[in-house]
Amino acid sequence: MAGGVVVSASGGKEYPGKMTLFVFLTCFVASSGGLIFGYDLGISGGVTSMDSFLLKFFPSVYHKEKEDVSTNQYCKFDSELLTLFTSSLYLAALVASFCAATVTRVFGRKWSMFGGGITFLVGAVINGAAESVFMLILGRILLGIGVGFANQSVPLYLSEMAPPKLRGMLNIGFQLMITIGILAANLINYATAKIAGGWGWRVSLGLAAVPAVVIALGALLLPDTPNSLIERGHAEQARSMLSKIRGTDDVQEEYDDLVAASEESKTIKHPWKNILEKKYRPALTMAILIPFFQQLTGINVIMFYAPVLFKTIGFEDDAALMSAVITGLVNMFATFVSIATVDRVGRRALFLQGGTQMLICQIVVGTLIGFQFGTSGVGANLSRGYASCVVLFICVYVAGFAWSWGPLGWLVPSEIFPLEIRSAGQSINVSVNMFFTFIIGQAFLTLLCRLKFGLFYFFGGWVLVMTIFIGLFLPETKNVPIEEMVLAWKKHWFWGKFISDDDIHVGKKTSTFGA
Ligand code: BGC
């Protein structure tokens, strides 16, 4: 047997394996799945603030906006149909991620990515050509199905391909692509809003076809992960794939762990039923609470509604879109901080630091807006300096999210489930995420109207709760091999009692986890 396995400082096994060009390229291509999600998150806010778009599909919102110049700043753009347009996608993604669980497990990760890309492509075409609200919403539902498949499969793919020591970094490629998608969408909106003929929104919506083609073609080129190959009975292929991605033949130990995980997985016939077993409780709890908390940071208030929000606090149309571009840039660049640090300082440190930073900013932004508009919402537009200050703190808040809850909200749930229920677990993660993205999308305008500046305190309160939760309940998962995660739970002060000794089938003698 190969002798390259050592015990790491954190107590887990370290497999031989380095960053090979092959693993980098496969992860790079797979990450592009994040583009479709990001493009989508970024495009609707700008489109729904374009006059030509509102006039064509939502004339009542348009007229209300034009006539009501003197009404309450907090309650300007409230239209249920308009928010339904934005958030219909997330409901579709929620349902689709459950179907994707089966495709991902039975046919492999790559076919889910491919299916996601193709469905998204059709949705983009329908949206670009839309003549009615029906076509708009139908297009968005197809986009949502695409996102459901991609978000279910891409994070799993990345976490399985990556060597444990680089898993955080490679997985965060997905979040990086999300932020690039959002930024691209913001820039495109900025340009298309200026198109005189009033058809700029068609370009914005139709260009979603580009990232769709990228991921669909990319998925065709990708190999499947060794974990999935073994799970589907292709042991030999899995072995050579493992050597190829690790850049060494010294993969026996890791291969043995994959086989052990796969054998365990064969005993599970109904992942959806088994996931309720006690030993999976820690991972299940995280797969529900992490995406829930991620959305309760309030990030999508900024992502969807930045132009609307900036308009509300007194920016002109153009300045509002420009500010959205600024937050988009901050979001993207700050993601690199997590790429560079996640496998060194670990997941917990980023969560705790990022959470604290977001909390402080939320209190400051809420207070600044409260001072200006009070509870009546009627007040002069913000002065330039005051408004820049609000934008600055919003940017620092976005940066905190971009190196903590943003990437880790996708990384952590994708790396904590054992193989037999990984696909089901990831669907839960995606669907909870989409459900609360939907709720926030749907409720934001009403919440802003009711809670006023207190909306920022509301999300700040949640950030406090989630930061304490992470501090107490999330074990560190950096460098822990994905098929050995059970050992990290076993060692945890609270979750340890959920894992009996019989539940541990990996980790052999070389590991000191759980000793
Ligand atoms: C979240 C999205 C959010 C985005 C912002 C993602 O991780 O899931 O809801 O809009 O980050 O970058």
Short mmCIF file of C-alpha atoms and ligand atoms in Angstrom, two decimals:
data_model
loop_
_atom_site.label_atom_id
_atom_site.label_comp_id
_atom_site.label_asym_id
_atom_site.label_seq_id
_atom_site.Cartn_x
_atom_site.Cartn_y
_atom_site.Cartn_z
CA MET A 1 0.00 0.00 0.00
CA ALA A 2 1.17 3.49 -0.75
CA GLY A 3 2.69 5.14 2.24
CA GLY A 4 2.04 8.79 1.53
CA VAL A 5 -0.71 9.37 4.08
CA VAL A 6 0.15 11.55 7.02
CA VAL A 7 -1.82 12.93 9.90
CA SER A 8 -2.37 16.67 9.65
CA ALA A 9 -2.07 19.18 12.44
CA SER A 10 -5.85 19.33 12.62
CA GLY A 11 -5.94 15.60 13.29
CA GLY A 12 -7.33 14.37 9.96
CA LYS A 13 -5.56 12.44 7.24
CA GLU A 14 -3.72 14.26 4.55
CA TYR A 15 -3.76 12.58 1.20
CA PRO A 16 -1.00 13.20 -1.27
CA GLY A 17 -2.27 15.49 -3.97
CA LYS A 18 -1.50 18.89 -5.29
CA MET A 19 -3.02 21.49 -7.51
CA THR A 20 -2.69 19.97 -10.97
CA LEU A 21 -3.49 21.82 -14.14
CA PHE A 22 -6.16 19.22 -14.81
CA VAL A 23 -7.98 19.72 -11.52
CA PHE A 24 -7.70 23.48 -11.90
CA LEU A 25 -9.19 23.42 -15.39
CA THR A 26 -12.03 21.04 -14.54
CA CYS A 27 -12.95 23.10 -11.48
CA PHE A 28 -12.69 26.31 -13.46
CA VAL A 29 -15.08 25.02 -16.11
CA ALA A 30 -17.51 23.60 -13.55
CA SER A 31 -17.48 26.85 -11.56
CA SER A 32 -18.90 28.64 -14.56
CA GLY A 33 -22.21 27.13 -13.43
CA GLY A 34 -22.23 29.99 -10.94
CA LEU A 35 -22.45 32.48 -13.80
CA ILE A 36 -26.04 31.66 -14.65
CA PHE A 37 -27.15 32.07 -11.05
CA GLY A 38 -25.23 35.31 -10.65
CA TYR A 39 -26.40 36.79 -13.93
CA ASP A 40 -29.88 36.14 -12.87
CA LEU A 41 -29.53 37.61 -9.41
CA GLY A 42 -28.08 40.77 -10.89
CA ILE A 43 -30.24 41.35 -13.90
CA SER A 44 -33.77 41.71 -12.56
CA GLY A 45 -33.16 44.66 -10.21
CA GLY A 46 -31.85 46.84 -13.03
CA VAL A 47 -34.46 45.70 -15.53
CA THR A 48 -37.33 46.40 -13.16
CA SER A 49 -36.12 49.94 -12.75
CA MET A 50 -36.10 50.63 -16.51
CA ASP A 51 -39.01 52.83 -17.57
CA SER A 52 -39.54 51.09 -20.91
CA PHE A 53 -39.77 47.71 -19.18
CA LEU A 54 -42.20 48.97 -16.55
CA LEU A 55 -44.35 50.73 -19.12
CA LYS A 56 -44.66 47.59 -21.23
CA PHE A 57 -45.34 45.06 -18.51
CA PHE A 58 -46.16 46.88 -15.30
CA PRO A 59 -47.69 50.24 -16.31
CA SER A 60 -49.40 50.79 -12.98
CA VAL A 61 -46.06 50.65 -11.15
CA TYR A 62 -44.63 53.06 -13.68
CA HIS A 63 -47.40 55.60 -13.23
CA LYS A 64 -47.36 55.32 -9.46
CA GLU A 65 -43.64 55.93 -9.48
CA LYS A 66 -43.94 58.99 -11.71
CA GLU A 67 -46.90 60.55 -9.93
CA ASP A 68 -46.02 59.87 -6.32
CA VAL A 69 -42.94 62.05 -6.05
CA SER A 70 -43.93 63.40 -2.68
CA THR A 71 -45.07 60.19 -0.99
CA ASN A 72 -43.26 58.14 1.59
CA GLN A 73 -39.74 57.24 0.44
CA TYR A 74 -39.97 53.80 2.01
CA CYS A 75 -43.11 52.74 0.14
CA LYS A 76 -42.47 53.77 -3.40
CA PHE A 77 -42.31 50.74 -5.60
CA ASP A 78 -44.60 48.25 -4.00
CA SER A 79 -46.10 45.90 -6.59
CA GLU A 80 -46.77 42.24 -5.99
CA LEU A 81 -46.70 41.39 -9.67
CA LEU A 82 -43.32 43.02 -10.03
CA THR A 83 -41.84 41.13 -7.13
CA LEU A 84 -43.41 37.94 -8.44
CA PHE A 85 -41.46 38.47 -11.64
CA THR A 86 -38.23 38.68 -9.65
CA SER A 87 -38.89 35.82 -7.33
CA SER A 88 -40.75 33.24 -9.47
CA LEU A 89 -37.37 31.94 -10.50
CA TYR A 90 -36.48 30.89 -6.98
CA LEU A 91 -39.59 28.79 -6.53
CA ALA A 92 -38.84 26.95 -9.76
CA ALA A 93 -35.26 26.40 -8.63
CA LEU A 94 -36.48 25.04 -5.33
CA VAL A 95 -38.60 22.35 -6.97
CA ALA A 96 -35.99 21.58 -9.63
CA SER A 97 -33.24 20.94 -7.10
CA PHE A 98 -35.16 17.90 -5.83
CA CYS A 99 -35.28 16.37 -9.32
CA ALA A 100 -31.64 17.27 -9.72
CA ALA A 101 -30.81 15.18 -6.63
CA THR A 102 -31.75 12.01 -8.48
CA VAL A 103 -30.05 12.97 -11.75
CA THR A 104 -26.87 13.94 -9.89
CA ARG A 105 -26.78 10.68 -7.94
CA VAL A 106 -27.88 8.23 -10.62
CA PHE A 107 -26.36 9.71 -13.79
CA GLY A 108 -23.46 11.69 -12.35
CA ARG A 109 -22.77 15.32 -11.56
CA LYS A 110 -22.03 16.45 -15.10
CA TRP A 111 -25.44 15.67 -16.56
CA SER A 112 -27.15 17.83 -13.99
CA MET A 113 -24.89 20.69 -14.98
CA PHE A 114 -25.59 20.10 -18.66
CA GLY A 115 -29.37 19.93 -18.10
CA GLY A 116 -29.18 23.12 -16.06
CA GLY A 117 -27.36 24.98 -18.85
CA ILE A 118 -29.79 23.90 -21.59
CA THR A 119 -32.95 24.76 -19.63
CA PHE A 120 -31.49 28.11 -18.71
CA LEU A 121 -30.74 28.78 -22.38
CA VAL A 122 -34.37 28.24 -23.38
CA GLY A 123 -35.52 30.50 -20.54
CA ALA A 124 -33.15 33.25 -21.67
CA VAL A 125 -34.48 33.15 -25.22
CA ILE A 126 -38.12 33.31 -24.08
CA ASN A 127 -37.35 36.22 -21.77
CA GLY A 128 -35.45 38.19 -24.40
CA ALA A 129 -38.39 37.80 -26.79
CA ALA A 130 -41.13 38.36 -24.19
CA GLU A 131 -44.32 40.08 -25.32
CA SER A 132 -46.40 39.46 -22.21
CA VAL A 133 -46.06 39.03 -18.46
CA PHE A 134 -46.86 35.36 -19.06
CA MET A 135 -43.80 34.93 -21.30
CA LEU A 136 -41.68 36.79 -18.80
CA ILE A 137 -42.68 34.54 -15.95
CA LEU A 138 -42.50 31.36 -18.05
CA GLY A 139 -38.96 32.31 -19.07
CA ARG A 140 -38.02 32.95 -15.49
CA ILE A 141 -39.38 29.59 -14.39
CA LEU A 142 -37.14 27.87 -16.95
CA LEU A 143 -34.19 29.94 -15.78
CA GLY A 144 -35.05 28.82 -12.27
CA ILE A 145 -35.02 25.16 -13.25
CA GLY A 146 -31.59 25.71 -14.76
CA VAL A 147 -30.32 27.34 -11.59
CA GLY A 148 -31.78 24.53 -9.45
CA PHE A 149 -29.83 21.92 -11.41
CA ALA A 150 -26.60 23.88 -11.54
CA ASN A 151 -26.58 24.88 -7.89
CA GLN A 152 -27.32 21.34 -6.86
CA SER A 153 -24.52 19.77 -8.87
CA VAL A 154 -21.70 22.30 -9.19
CA PRO A 155 -20.76 22.71 -5.51
CA LEU A 156 -20.76 18.92 -5.05
CA TYR A 157 -18.64 18.46 -8.13
CA LEU A 158 -16.09 20.99 -6.94
CA SER A 159 -15.87 19.63 -3.42
CA GLU A 160 -15.37 16.09 -4.70
CA MET A 161 -12.79 16.98 -7.33
CA ALA A 162 -10.61 19.13 -5.09
CA PRO A 163 -7.80 17.74 -2.94
CA PRO A 164 -8.91 18.27 0.69
CA LYS A 165 -6.30 20.93 1.35
CA LEU A 166 -7.51 23.05 -1.55
CA ARG A 167 -11.19 22.24 -1.37
CA GLY A 168 -12.25 25.59 0.04
CA MET A 169 -10.38 27.54 -2.56
CA LEU A 170 -11.57 25.50 -5.53
CA ASN A 171 -15.15 25.37 -4.33
CA ILE A 172 -15.26 29.14 -3.92
CA GLY A 173 -14.70 29.37 -7.67
CA PHE A 174 -18.47 28.83 -7.78
CA GLN A 175 -19.18 31.87 -5.63
CA LEU A 176 -16.63 33.87 -7.60
CA MET A 177 -18.54 33.08 -10.77
CA ILE A 178 -21.78 34.08 -9.05
CA THR A 179 -20.29 37.46 -8.25
CA ILE A 180 -18.91 37.83 -11.79
CA GLY A 181 -22.38 37.02 -13.12
CA ILE A 182 -23.95 39.65 -10.86
CA LEU A 183 -21.38 42.25 -11.86
CA ALA A 184 -21.72 41.48 -15.57
CA ALA A 185 -25.48 41.82 -15.23
CA ASN A 186 -25.13 45.17 -13.45
CA LEU A 187 -22.78 46.51 -16.12
CA ILE A 188 -25.00 45.28 -18.91
CA ASN A 189 -28.02 46.94 -17.29
CA TYR A 190 -26.07 50.12 -16.95
CA ALA A 191 -25.38 50.12 -20.69
CA THR A 192 -28.75 48.86 -21.92
CA ALA A 193 -30.71 51.33 -19.78
CA LYS A 194 -29.29 54.00 -22.06
CA ILE A 195 -30.55 52.41 -25.30
CA ALA A 196 -32.88 55.01 -26.72
CA GLY A 197 -35.35 52.67 -28.44
CA GLY A 198 -36.52 51.29 -25.09
CA TRP A 199 -35.59 47.71 -25.94
CA GLY A 200 -32.51 47.62 -23.71
CA TRP A 201 -34.25 45.27 -21.30
CA ARG A 202 -34.47 42.66 -24.09
CA VAL A 203 -30.71 42.72 -24.44
CA SER A 204 -30.29 42.41 -20.67
CA LEU A 205 -32.61 39.42 -20.41
CA GLY A 206 -31.50 37.76 -23.66
CA LEU A 207 -27.80 37.90 -22.85
CA ALA A 208 -28.42 35.32 -20.14
CA ALA A 209 -27.99 32.91 -23.05
CA VAL A 210 -24.23 33.49 -22.97
CA PRO A 211 -23.47 31.99 -19.55
CA ALA A 212 -25.98 29.24 -20.35
CA VAL A 213 -23.99 28.17 -23.40
CA VAL A 214 -20.75 28.33 -21.40
CA ILE A 215 -21.93 25.89 -18.74
CA ALA A 216 -23.77 23.59 -21.14
CA LEU A 217 -20.74 23.17 -23.40
CA GLY A 218 -18.39 23.09 -20.43
CA ALA A 219 -20.35 20.27 -18.80
CA LEU A 220 -20.02 18.15 -21.94
CA LEU A 221 -16.25 18.35 -21.68
CA LEU A 222 -16.01 17.58 -17.96
CA PRO A 223 -15.13 14.17 -16.53
CA ASP A 224 -17.21 12.95 -13.62
CA THR A 225 -15.83 12.91 -10.08
CA PRO A 226 -14.14 9.75 -8.72
CA ASN A 227 -16.73 9.63 -5.92
CA SER A 228 -19.59 9.61 -8.38
CA LEU A 229 -17.86 7.10 -10.68
CA ILE A 230 -17.40 4.66 -7.81
CA GLU A 231 -20.93 5.23 -6.61
CA ARG A 232 -22.15 4.30 -10.08
CA GLY A 233 -19.99 1.17 -10.30
CA HIS A 234 -17.08 2.39 -12.45
CA ALA A 235 -14.30 1.50 -10.02
CA GLU A 236 -11.42 1.32 -12.49
CA GLN A 237 -12.28 4.58 -14.18
CA ALA A 238 -12.57 6.18 -10.77
CA ARG A 239 -9.10 5.07 -9.82
CA SER A 240 -7.44 6.44 -12.89
CA MET A 241 -9.43 9.67 -12.59
CA LEU A 242 -8.26 10.02 -9.01
CA SER A 243 -4.60 9.59 -10.05
CA LYS A 244 -5.10 12.07 -12.83
CA ILE A 245 -6.67 14.80 -10.72
CA ARG A 246 -4.24 14.31 -7.84
CA GLY A 247 -1.23 14.19 -10.17
CA THR A 248 0.20 11.06 -8.48
CA ASP A 249 -0.25 7.28 -8.44
CA ASP A 250 -0.08 7.39 -4.68
CA VAL A 251 -3.83 7.48 -4.19
CA GLN A 252 -4.51 4.10 -2.63
CA GLU A 253 -5.55 5.44 0.75
CA GLU A 254 -7.92 8.01 -0.63
CA TYR A 255 -9.29 5.46 -3.06
CA ASP A 256 -9.94 3.04 -0.20
CA ASP A 257 -11.89 5.73 1.63
CA LEU A 258 -13.94 6.41 -1.47
CA VAL A 259 -14.70 2.70 -1.83
CA ALA A 260 -15.64 2.46 1.85
CA ALA A 261 -17.93 5.44 1.41
CA SER A 262 -19.45 3.89 -1.66
CA GLU A 263 -20.08 0.58 0.10
CA GLU A 264 -21.82 2.43 2.86
CA SER A 265 -23.80 4.24 0.23
CA LYS A 266 -25.04 0.99 -1.33
CA THR A 267 -26.82 0.07 1.88
CA ILE A 268 -28.95 3.16 1.50
CA LYS A 269 -31.90 2.70 -0.78
CA HIS A 270 -33.91 5.74 0.13
CA PRO A 271 -31.67 8.72 0.78
CA TRP A 272 -34.68 10.90 1.56
CA LYS A 273 -35.81 8.60 4.33
CA ASN A 274 -32.36 7.81 5.67
CA ILE A 275 -31.34 11.41 5.90
CA LEU A 276 -33.55 11.65 8.97
CA GLU A 277 -31.41 9.16 10.91
CA LYS A 278 -29.73 10.39 14.05
CA LYS A 279 -26.20 10.14 12.68
CA TYR A 280 -27.04 12.55 9.86
CA ARG A 281 -28.70 15.07 12.17
CA PRO A 282 -25.67 17.40 12.47
CA ALA A 283 -25.20 17.67 8.69
CA LEU A 284 -28.93 17.96 8.10
CA THR A 285 -29.18 20.78 10.61
CA MET A 286 -26.42 22.65 8.80
CA ALA A 287 -27.96 22.04 5.37
CA ILE A 288 -31.13 23.71 6.61
CA LEU A 289 -29.77 26.47 8.81
CA ILE A 290 -26.79 27.63 6.75
CA PRO A 291 -28.79 28.59 3.63
CA PHE A 292 -31.56 30.00 5.83
CA PHE A 293 -29.09 32.20 7.64
CA GLN A 294 -27.31 33.11 4.42
CA GLN A 295 -30.48 34.67 3.10
CA LEU A 296 -31.34 36.27 6.44
CA THR A 297 -28.13 38.30 6.21
CA GLY A 298 -30.26 40.45 3.92
CA ILE A 299 -27.70 40.35 1.10
CA ASN A 300 -30.31 40.00 -1.62
CA VAL A 301 -31.99 43.20 -0.64
CA ILE A 302 -28.81 44.76 -1.99
CA MET A 303 -28.36 42.34 -4.88
CA PHE A 304 -31.89 42.49 -6.32
CA TYR A 305 -32.94 45.90 -5.31
CA ALA A 306 -29.76 47.95 -5.19
CA PRO A 307 -30.99 50.26 -7.94
CA VAL A 308 -34.42 50.55 -6.32
CA LEU A 309 -32.90 50.96 -2.87
CA PHE A 310 -30.49 53.62 -4.03
CA LYS A 311 -33.33 55.39 -5.79
CA THR A 312 -35.34 55.26 -2.57
CA ILE A 313 -32.60 57.00 -0.66
CA GLY A 314 -32.47 59.73 -3.22
CA PHE A 315 -30.12 58.81 -6.06
CA GLU A 316 -31.14 59.57 -9.61
CA ASP A 317 -31.79 56.69 -12.02
CA ASP A 318 -28.32 56.61 -13.44
CA ALA A 319 -26.56 57.08 -10.12
CA ALA A 320 -28.65 54.25 -8.71
CA LEU A 321 -27.46 51.81 -11.35
CA MET A 322 -23.92 53.07 -10.95
CA SER A 323 -24.00 52.40 -7.22
CA ALA A 324 -25.18 48.90 -8.00
CA VAL A 325 -22.10 48.48 -10.18
CA ILE A 326 -19.92 49.61 -7.28
CA THR A 327 -21.42 47.07 -4.89
CA GLY A 328 -21.02 44.45 -7.63
CA LEU A 329 -17.31 45.21 -7.92
CA VAL A 330 -16.81 45.06 -4.16
CA ASN A 331 -18.70 41.77 -4.06
CA MET A 332 -16.43 40.21 -6.66
CA PHE A 333 -13.09 41.46 -5.41
CA ALA A 334 -13.83 40.64 -1.78
CA THR A 335 -14.49 37.03 -2.76
CA PHE A 336 -10.77 36.66 -3.48
CA VAL A 337 -10.09 37.23 0.21
CA SER A 338 -11.92 34.02 1.03
CA ILE A 339 -10.26 32.16 -1.84
CA ALA A 340 -6.87 33.08 -0.43
CA THR A 341 -7.64 32.34 3.21
CA VAL A 342 -10.35 29.70 3.54
CA ASP A 343 -8.02 26.69 3.61
CA ARG A 344 -5.61 28.42 5.97
CA VAL A 345 -7.61 30.34 8.55
CA GLY A 346 -10.56 28.01 8.10
CA ARG A 347 -14.29 28.38 7.66
CA ARG A 348 -15.13 29.38 11.21
CA ALA A 349 -12.79 32.37 11.37
CA LEU A 350 -14.25 33.78 8.15
CA PHE A 351 -17.80 33.25 9.34
CA LEU A 352 -17.15 34.97 12.65
CA GLN A 353 -15.20 37.90 11.25
CA GLY A 354 -17.53 38.48 8.30
CA GLY A 355 -20.61 38.27 10.52
CA THR A 356 -19.28 40.87 12.94
CA GLN A 357 -18.41 43.22 10.09
CA MET A 358 -21.86 42.89 8.53
CA LEU A 359 -23.58 43.49 11.85
CA ILE A 360 -21.72 46.73 12.48
CA CYS A 361 -22.48 48.00 8.98
CA GLN A 362 -26.16 47.17 9.25
CA ILE A 363 -26.48 49.16 12.45
CA VAL A 364 -24.68 52.12 10.86
CA VAL A 365 -26.70 52.06 7.61
CA GLY A 366 -30.02 51.70 9.47
CA THR A 367 -29.11 54.63 11.69
CA LEU A 368 -27.95 56.85 8.82
CA ILE A 369 -31.15 56.21 6.87
CA GLY A 370 -33.25 56.60 10.01
CA PHE A 371 -31.74 59.99 10.75
CA GLN A 372 -32.51 61.20 7.28
CA PHE A 373 -36.02 59.93 6.73
CA GLY A 374 -37.22 59.06 10.24
CA THR A 375 -40.29 56.90 10.38
CA SER A 376 -42.41 59.10 8.17
CA GLY A 377 -40.12 58.45 5.23
CA VAL A 378 -40.60 61.98 4.08
CA GLY A 379 -37.46 64.01 3.88
CA ALA A 380 -35.20 65.87 1.55
CA ASN A 381 -33.05 63.79 -0.73
CA LEU A 382 -29.71 62.85 0.75
CA SER A 383 -26.81 65.23 0.38
CA ARG A 384 -23.94 63.94 -1.70
CA GLY A 385 -21.66 63.32 1.26
CA TYR A 386 -24.36 61.64 3.29
CA ALA A 387 -25.33 59.38 0.42
CA SER A 388 -21.70 58.43 -0.22
CA CYS A 389 -21.41 57.48 3.41
CA VAL A 390 -24.41 55.15 3.10
CA VAL A 391 -22.92 53.60 -0.03
CA LEU A 392 -19.57 53.16 1.72
CA PHE A 393 -21.09 51.21 4.61
CA ILE A 394 -23.20 49.15 2.24
CA CYS A 395 -19.97 48.27 0.42
CA VAL A 396 -18.19 47.23 3.62
CA TYR A 397 -21.22 45.11 4.47
CA VAL A 398 -21.15 43.48 1.02
CA ALA A 399 -17.41 42.79 1.41
CA GLY A 400 -18.05 41.05 4.74
CA PHE A 401 -20.68 38.86 3.10
CA ALA A 402 -18.47 38.18 0.10
CA TRP A 403 -15.76 36.54 2.16
CA SER A 404 -17.99 34.77 4.66
CA TRP A 405 -21.62 33.78 4.22
CA GLY A 406 -21.55 34.09 0.44
CA PRO A 407 -18.95 31.46 -0.42
CA LEU A 408 -19.28 29.43 2.78
CA GLY A 409 -23.03 29.14 2.31
CA TRP A 410 -22.26 26.96 -0.70
CA LEU A 411 -18.99 25.41 0.42
CA VAL A 412 -19.87 24.08 3.85
CA PRO A 413 -23.10 22.23 2.98
CA SER A 414 -21.37 20.62 -0.02
CA GLU A 415 -18.55 19.17 2.08
CA ILE A 416 -20.26 17.84 5.19
CA PHE A 417 -22.54 15.05 3.93
CA PRO A 418 -21.46 11.44 3.54
CA LEU A 419 -21.65 10.15 -0.03
CA GLU A 420 -24.88 8.17 0.42
CA ILE A 421 -26.93 11.26 1.16
CA ARG A 422 -24.72 13.98 -0.27
CA SER A 423 -26.89 14.61 -3.25
CA ALA A 424 -30.09 14.71 -1.20
CA GLY A 425 -28.40 16.94 1.38
CA GLN A 426 -27.31 19.38 -1.28
CA SER A 427 -30.86 19.56 -2.64
CA ILE A 428 -32.06 20.54 0.80
CA ASN A 429 -29.42 23.22 0.90
CA VAL A 430 -30.42 24.57 -2.51
CA SER A 431 -34.13 24.45 -1.81
CA VAL A 432 -33.89 26.18 1.57
CA ASN A 433 -31.66 28.79 -0.02
CA MET A 434 -34.09 29.34 -2.88
CA PHE A 435 -37.10 29.39 -0.61
CA PHE A 436 -35.70 32.18 1.51
CA THR A 437 -34.33 34.00 -1.52
CA PHE A 438 -37.93 33.91 -2.74
CA ILE A 439 -39.31 35.12 0.58
CA ILE A 440 -36.85 38.00 0.77
CA GLY A 441 -37.48 38.90 -2.87
CA GLN A 442 -41.21 38.81 -2.30
CA ALA A 443 -41.28 40.55 1.05
CA PHE A 444 -38.58 43.18 0.73
CA LEU A 445 -40.65 46.02 -0.65
CA THR A 446 -43.39 45.42 1.90
CA LEU A 447 -40.85 45.05 4.69
CA LEU A 448 -39.16 48.29 3.71
CA CYS A 449 -42.54 50.02 3.72
CA ARG A 450 -43.42 48.62 7.18
CA LEU A 451 -40.09 48.39 9.02
CA LYS A 452 -38.56 51.43 7.33
CA PHE A 453 -34.95 51.94 8.39
CA GLY A 454 -35.56 49.23 11.02
CA LEU A 455 -35.23 46.73 8.16
CA PHE A 456 -31.47 47.02 8.51
CA TYR A 457 -31.69 46.35 12.25
CA PHE A 458 -33.95 43.39 11.53
CA PHE A 459 -31.33 41.72 9.34
CA GLY A 460 -28.61 42.81 11.77
CA GLY A 461 -30.41 40.92 14.54
CA TRP A 462 -30.33 37.78 12.43
CA VAL A 463 -26.65 38.22 11.68
CA LEU A 464 -25.99 38.31 15.41
CA VAL A 465 -27.94 35.06 15.91
CA MET A 466 -26.16 33.25 13.07
CA THR A 467 -22.73 34.36 14.19
CA ILE A 468 -23.35 32.97 17.67
CA PHE A 469 -24.72 29.79 16.10
CA ILE A 470 -21.56 29.26 14.04
CA GLY A 471 -19.38 29.94 17.06
CA LEU A 472 -21.14 27.23 19.04
CA PHE A 473 -22.15 24.60 16.53
CA LEU A 474 -20.04 24.49 13.40
CA PRO A 475 -16.92 22.32 13.64
CA GLU A 476 -13.95 23.37 11.54
CA THR A 477 -13.94 21.49 8.26
CA LYS A 478 -10.82 22.86 6.59
CA ASN A 479 -8.42 20.17 5.34
CA VAL A 480 -10.71 17.33 6.49
CA PRO A 481 -11.09 14.80 3.65
CA ILE A 482 -14.65 14.87 2.42
CA GLU A 483 -15.30 11.17 3.08
CA GLU A 484 -13.97 11.56 6.63
CA MET A 485 -16.26 14.32 7.73
CA VAL A 486 -18.05 12.03 10.18
CA LEU A 487 -14.92 12.24 12.31
CA ALA A 488 -15.22 16.01 12.59
CA TRP A 489 -18.76 15.66 13.94
CA LYS A 490 -17.67 12.93 16.30
CA LYS A 491 -15.10 15.25 17.85
CA HIS A 492 -17.53 18.14 18.32
CA TRP A 493 -18.69 18.95 21.87
CA PHE A 494 -22.37 18.97 20.93
CA TRP A 495 -22.70 16.82 17.81
CA GLY A 496 -20.39 14.08 19.10
CA LYS A 497 -23.24 12.30 20.87
CA PHE A 498 -25.16 11.91 17.61
CA ILE A 499 -22.42 9.73 16.11
CA SER A 500 -21.87 6.25 17.54
CA ASP A 501 -18.64 4.32 17.03
CA ASP A 502 -20.42 2.01 14.58
CA ASP A 503 -21.20 4.94 12.35
CA ILE A 504 -17.53 5.40 11.54
CA HIS A 505 -16.41 3.40 8.53
CA VAL A 506 -13.63 5.57 7.29
CA GLY A 507 -10.65 7.18 8.84
CA LYS A 508 -8.90 3.89 9.67
CA LYS A 509 -6.07 3.85 12.14
CA THR A 510 -4.04 6.67 10.67
CA SER A 511 -6.58 9.21 11.76
CA THR A 512 -6.68 10.65 15.22
CA PHE A 513 -10.09 12.20 14.76
CA GLY A 514 -12.58 11.06 17.31
CA ALA A 515 -9.95 9.27 19.35
C1 BGC B 1 -26.10 33.83 -2.47
C2 BGC B 1 -26.98 34.74 -3.25
C3 BGC B 1 -26.37 36.12 -3.26
C4 BGC B 1 -24.96 36.09 -3.76
C5 BGC B 1 -24.31 37.43 -3.69
C6 BGC B 1 -24.71 33.86 -3.02
O1 BGC B 1 -23.89 33.04 -2.28
O2 BGC B 1 -26.61 32.52 -2.50
O3 BGC B 1 -28.26 34.71 -2.73
O4 BGC B 1 -27.10 36.96 -4.09
O5 BGC B 1 -24.20 35.17 -3.02
O6 BGC B 1 -23.00 37.39 -4.16
#
